[in-house]
Each structure stands twice: as C-alpha cells, then as structure tokens.
C-alpha cells in the first residue's frame, strides 16, 4: 500500500512537471515570467545552501509558534469545558482578538519583539490559536455520554473524566485543527517575514523578485508549498497513530 502511494505521488509530480513544461513551450512564456522546471532545478542546485537555510528559519519559527499555540489552545479548551462562566466571559474577547487582521497587528508586534524570530512566532501563535481551540472544544464536548455517565456512577472526579474519556475523544479534533493550523503557520511565518524583513522564505521570495531571479523565486514558492504539504502529511500520520485505540474499538464492534 505504501509503495503504491509513493508510485502514485511520483506519477502525479511527473505529470504536473510535464504539463508545466508544455504550457511554457506552447505559449512561449518568457523566462522572467514563468521559468521552466529545469530553470527552477538549476536555481535549487546552485543555491541549495541559501534555500535550505532560509527554509530552516521559516520552519523553525512556524513549528515553535504552532507548539505554543497548541499549548494555549489546549489550556483554554480545557478551562472552557469545565467552567462555562470562563467560556462565556473570555470567548467574545478571543473573537474580537481573532478578527483583527494579522497584517495590521504584525507591525505592532514588531515594535515590541523586534525584527527577529520572535515576531514570527507571535504571529503564528495568533493565526494558529483559534482553529485549534475551536476544534478542541468540539472534541471535548463530543465525548460519549454513556461513558461520562459511567464515570459518574463510579465516582470518578473531573480530572479522571478528562484524561480517560474527554481527551481521548478530542484527539481526532485536535489533529483536524493541526492540519488547518499547520498550513496557516507556514503562511503566517512568511507573512511576518514579508512585513518585518526577517530572514526566511518570505524574505527570500521578496529578494528574488526584486533581483529578477525568477528561478530562485519559484524555487522558494514551491519549497513553501512542499513544507505545508509535509506538515499536513505529518499531522495526518500523527492522527492515525494517536487514534489507533478508536480504530481498534470499531474493529471489535464489527
């Protein structure tokens, strides 16, 4: 099954590359507008160290921000699940905060955090927090009612109910939020780099565009797409691994 997926992926990539090359040749697109796959590959081979270094900076900031936002979202979701008053009080504030455009907030964050990785981490945390928290809230409230009632019958406390029933049921929702937030984290990091001028793929794309290095520009853009796809794939794999208990239970019922 794995080999079949790999073969299908390779075939799809080859078809896309052939289509790309064919369109460039068919419409005689100039190299400064749309380079050929060969031009992009040449740029990657010539500047692989620069591309790898900038990618590492973007990925590092994105993953750190995603990790922090996951911690905050998990804490808020747990608090709102066990305390309705906290939910009713804080949720409107969070909605207002989330409605603020990131492009408008980023310069303000730069004033406090500077033009380094700190601004990118804060931007990613803001962008990723809300989808994670909303999905976790849905997951924590979707626990099996019969299981919750059984825990009550046996006198289980709130913490026991969370760890044994609610949190395991919320895991698929967590990874759904991570799939959404993962792509947003990469985009948020690049947006922060565009605005602040911090090093990373976003800055590399701007510099390549200004220098008319189209091959490098497309290489950086495609690298950002591959990073987002990799994050999506890793979260999908993590969901499969973390929810094996649920799949095993479904098999036993069958």
PDB file of C-alpha atoms in Angstrom, residues 3-100:
ATOM      1  CA  UNK A   3       4.720   1.678  -2.301  1.00  0.00           C
ATOM      2  CA  UNK A   4       1.546   2.211  -4.298  1.00  0.00           C
ATOM      3  CA  UNK A   5       1.036   5.639  -2.722  1.00  0.00           C
ATOM      4  CA  UNK A   6       4.662   6.591  -3.399  1.00  0.00           C
ATOM      5  CA  UNK A   7       4.352   5.492  -7.022  1.00  0.00           C
ATOM      6  CA  UNK A   8       1.112   7.452  -7.423  1.00  0.00           C
ATOM      7  CA  UNK A   9       2.728  10.553  -5.930  1.00  0.00           C
ATOM      8  CA  UNK A  10       5.763  10.300  -8.213  1.00  0.00           C
ATOM      9  CA  UNK A  11       3.499   9.824 -11.236  1.00  0.00           C
ATOM     10  CA  UNK A  12       1.396  12.862 -10.273  1.00  0.00           C
ATOM     11  CA  UNK A  13       4.526  15.010  -9.862  1.00  0.00           C
ATOM     12  CA  UNK A  14       5.854  13.904 -13.246  1.00  0.00           C
ATOM     13  CA  UNK A  15       2.539  14.730 -14.923  1.00  0.00           C
ATOM     14  CA  UNK A  16       2.497  18.190 -13.329  1.00  0.00           C
ATOM     15  CA  UNK A  17       6.089  18.865 -14.403  1.00  0.00           C
ATOM     16  CA  UNK A  18       5.318  17.742 -17.959  1.00  0.00           C
ATOM     17  CA  UNK A  19       2.217  19.958 -18.019  1.00  0.00           C
ATOM     18  CA  UNK A  20       4.246  22.889 -16.683  1.00  0.00           C
ATOM     19  CA  UNK A  21       6.936  22.426 -19.344  1.00  0.00           C
ATOM     20  CA  UNK A  22       4.324  22.005 -22.062  1.00  0.00           C
ATOM     21  CA  UNK A  23       2.487  25.196 -21.143  1.00  0.00           C
ATOM     22  CA  UNK A  24       5.720  27.215 -21.089  1.00  0.00           C
ATOM     23  CA  UNK A  25       6.666  25.940 -24.549  1.00  0.00           C
ATOM     24  CA  UNK A  26       3.145  26.136 -26.013  1.00  0.00           C
ATOM     25  CA  UNK A  27       2.514  29.739 -25.001  1.00  0.00           C
ATOM     26  CA  UNK A  28       6.179  30.793 -25.355  1.00  0.00           C
ATOM     27  CA  UNK A  29       6.180  32.255 -21.865  1.00  0.00           C
ATOM     28  CA  UNK A  30       9.278  34.383 -21.193  1.00  0.00           C
ATOM     29  CA  UNK A  31      11.734  33.053 -18.561  1.00  0.00           C
ATOM     30  CA  UNK A  32      11.418  36.223 -16.463  1.00  0.00           C
ATOM     31  CA  UNK A  33       7.710  35.457 -16.036  1.00  0.00           C
ATOM     32  CA  UNK A  34       7.475  31.653 -15.795  1.00  0.00           C
ATOM     33  CA  UNK A  35      10.687  29.619 -15.800  1.00  0.00           C
ATOM     34  CA  UNK A  36      10.828  26.005 -16.914  1.00  0.00           C
ATOM     35  CA  UNK A  37      11.169  23.194 -14.366  1.00  0.00           C
ATOM     36  CA  UNK A  38      14.779  22.874 -15.497  1.00  0.00           C
ATOM     37  CA  UNK A  39      15.474  26.526 -14.648  1.00  0.00           C
ATOM     38  CA  UNK A  40      13.990  26.055 -11.186  1.00  0.00           C
ATOM     39  CA  UNK A  41      16.040  22.895 -10.626  1.00  0.00           C
ATOM     40  CA  UNK A  42      19.182  24.739 -11.706  1.00  0.00           C
ATOM     41  CA  UNK A  43      18.449  27.513  -9.216  1.00  0.00           C
ATOM     42  CA  UNK A  44      17.935  24.945  -6.449  1.00  0.00           C
ATOM     43  CA  UNK A  45      21.216  23.185  -7.222  1.00  0.00           C
ATOM     44  CA  UNK A  46      23.173  26.439  -7.443  1.00  0.00           C
ATOM     45  CA  UNK A  47      21.741  27.989  -4.283  1.00  0.00           C
ATOM     46  CA  UNK A  48      20.681  24.949  -2.262  1.00  0.00           C
ATOM     47  CA  UNK A  49      22.528  26.176   0.836  1.00  0.00           C
ATOM     48  CA  UNK A  50      20.689  29.509   0.819  1.00  0.00           C
ATOM     49  CA  UNK A  51      17.350  27.823   0.176  1.00  0.00           C
ATOM     50  CA  UNK A  52      17.932  25.242   2.915  1.00  0.00           C
ATOM     51  CA  UNK A  53      18.996  27.876   5.434  1.00  0.00           C
ATOM     52  CA  UNK A  54      16.012  30.146   4.814  1.00  0.00           C
ATOM     53  CA  UNK A  55      13.640  27.166   4.857  1.00  0.00           C
ATOM     54  CA  UNK A  56      15.023  26.059   8.220  1.00  0.00           C
ATOM     55  CA  UNK A  57      14.376  29.512   9.684  1.00  0.00           C
ATOM     56  CA  UNK A  58      10.789  29.602   8.421  1.00  0.00           C
ATOM     57  CA  UNK A  59      10.028  26.044   9.523  1.00  0.00           C
ATOM     58  CA  UNK A  60      11.596  26.622  12.940  1.00  0.00           C
ATOM     59  CA  UNK A  61       9.511  29.724  13.598  1.00  0.00           C
ATOM     60  CA  UNK A  62       6.351  28.046  12.298  1.00  0.00           C
ATOM     61  CA  UNK A  63       6.790  24.922  14.424  1.00  0.00           C
ATOM     62  CA  UNK A  64       7.648  26.884  17.566  1.00  0.00           C
ATOM     63  CA  UNK A  65       4.613  29.117  17.121  1.00  0.00           C
ATOM     64  CA  UNK A  66       2.419  26.104  16.399  1.00  0.00           C
ATOM     65  CA  UNK A  67       3.670  24.370  19.540  1.00  0.00           C
ATOM     66  CA  UNK A  68       2.968  27.417  21.726  1.00  0.00           C
ATOM     67  CA  UNK A  69      -0.474  27.943  20.213  1.00  0.00           C
ATOM     68  CA  UNK A  70      -1.298  24.261  20.796  1.00  0.00           C
ATOM     69  CA  UNK A  71      -0.419  24.617  24.478  1.00  0.00           C
ATOM     70  CA  UNK A  72      -2.509  27.779  24.868  1.00  0.00           C
ATOM     71  CA  UNK A  73      -5.426  26.358  22.873  1.00  0.00           C
ATOM     72  CA  UNK A  74      -5.415  23.138  24.909  1.00  0.00           C
ATOM     73  CA  UNK A  75      -5.366  25.053  28.203  1.00  0.00           C
ATOM     74  CA  UNK A  76      -8.215  27.351  27.115  1.00  0.00           C
ATOM     75  CA  UNK A  77     -10.305  24.488  25.723  1.00  0.00           C
ATOM     76  CA  UNK A  78      -9.953  22.503  28.944  1.00  0.00           C
ATOM     77  CA  UNK A  79     -10.783  25.568  31.043  1.00  0.00           C
ATOM     78  CA  UNK A  80     -13.837  26.432  28.943  1.00  0.00           C
ATOM     79  CA  UNK A  81     -15.046  22.824  29.099  1.00  0.00           C
ATOM     80  CA  UNK A  82     -15.020  22.633  32.883  1.00  0.00           C
ATOM     81  CA  UNK A  83     -16.005  26.270  33.526  1.00  0.00           C
ATOM     82  CA  UNK A  84     -18.881  27.704  31.497  1.00  0.00           C
ATOM     83  CA  UNK A  85     -18.503  31.111  33.146  1.00  0.00           C
ATOM     84  CA  UNK A  86     -14.926  31.406  31.877  1.00  0.00           C
ATOM     85  CA  UNK A  87     -16.102  30.408  28.400  1.00  0.00           C
ATOM     86  CA  UNK A  88     -18.873  32.991  28.300  1.00  0.00           C
ATOM     87  CA  UNK A  89     -16.535  35.699  29.585  1.00  0.00           C
ATOM     88  CA  UNK A  90     -13.431  35.055  27.502  1.00  0.00           C
ATOM     89  CA  UNK A  91     -14.888  33.851  24.192  1.00  0.00           C
ATOM     90  CA  UNK A  92     -16.121  37.294  22.997  1.00  0.00           C
ATOM     91  CA  UNK A  93     -12.686  38.750  23.765  1.00  0.00           C
ATOM     92  CA  UNK A  94     -10.992  35.989  21.792  1.00  0.00           C
ATOM     93  CA  UNK A  95     -13.365  36.513  18.859  1.00  0.00           C
ATOM     94  CA  UNK A  96     -12.557  40.228  18.749  1.00  0.00           C
ATOM     95  CA  UNK A  97      -8.838  39.487  19.003  1.00  0.00           C
ATOM     96  CA  UNK A  98      -9.048  36.901  16.198  1.00  0.00           C
ATOM     97  CA  UNK A  99     -10.952  39.308  13.956  1.00  0.00           C
ATOM     98  CA  UNK A 100      -8.031  41.752  13.871  1.00  0.00           C
TER      99      UNK A 100
END
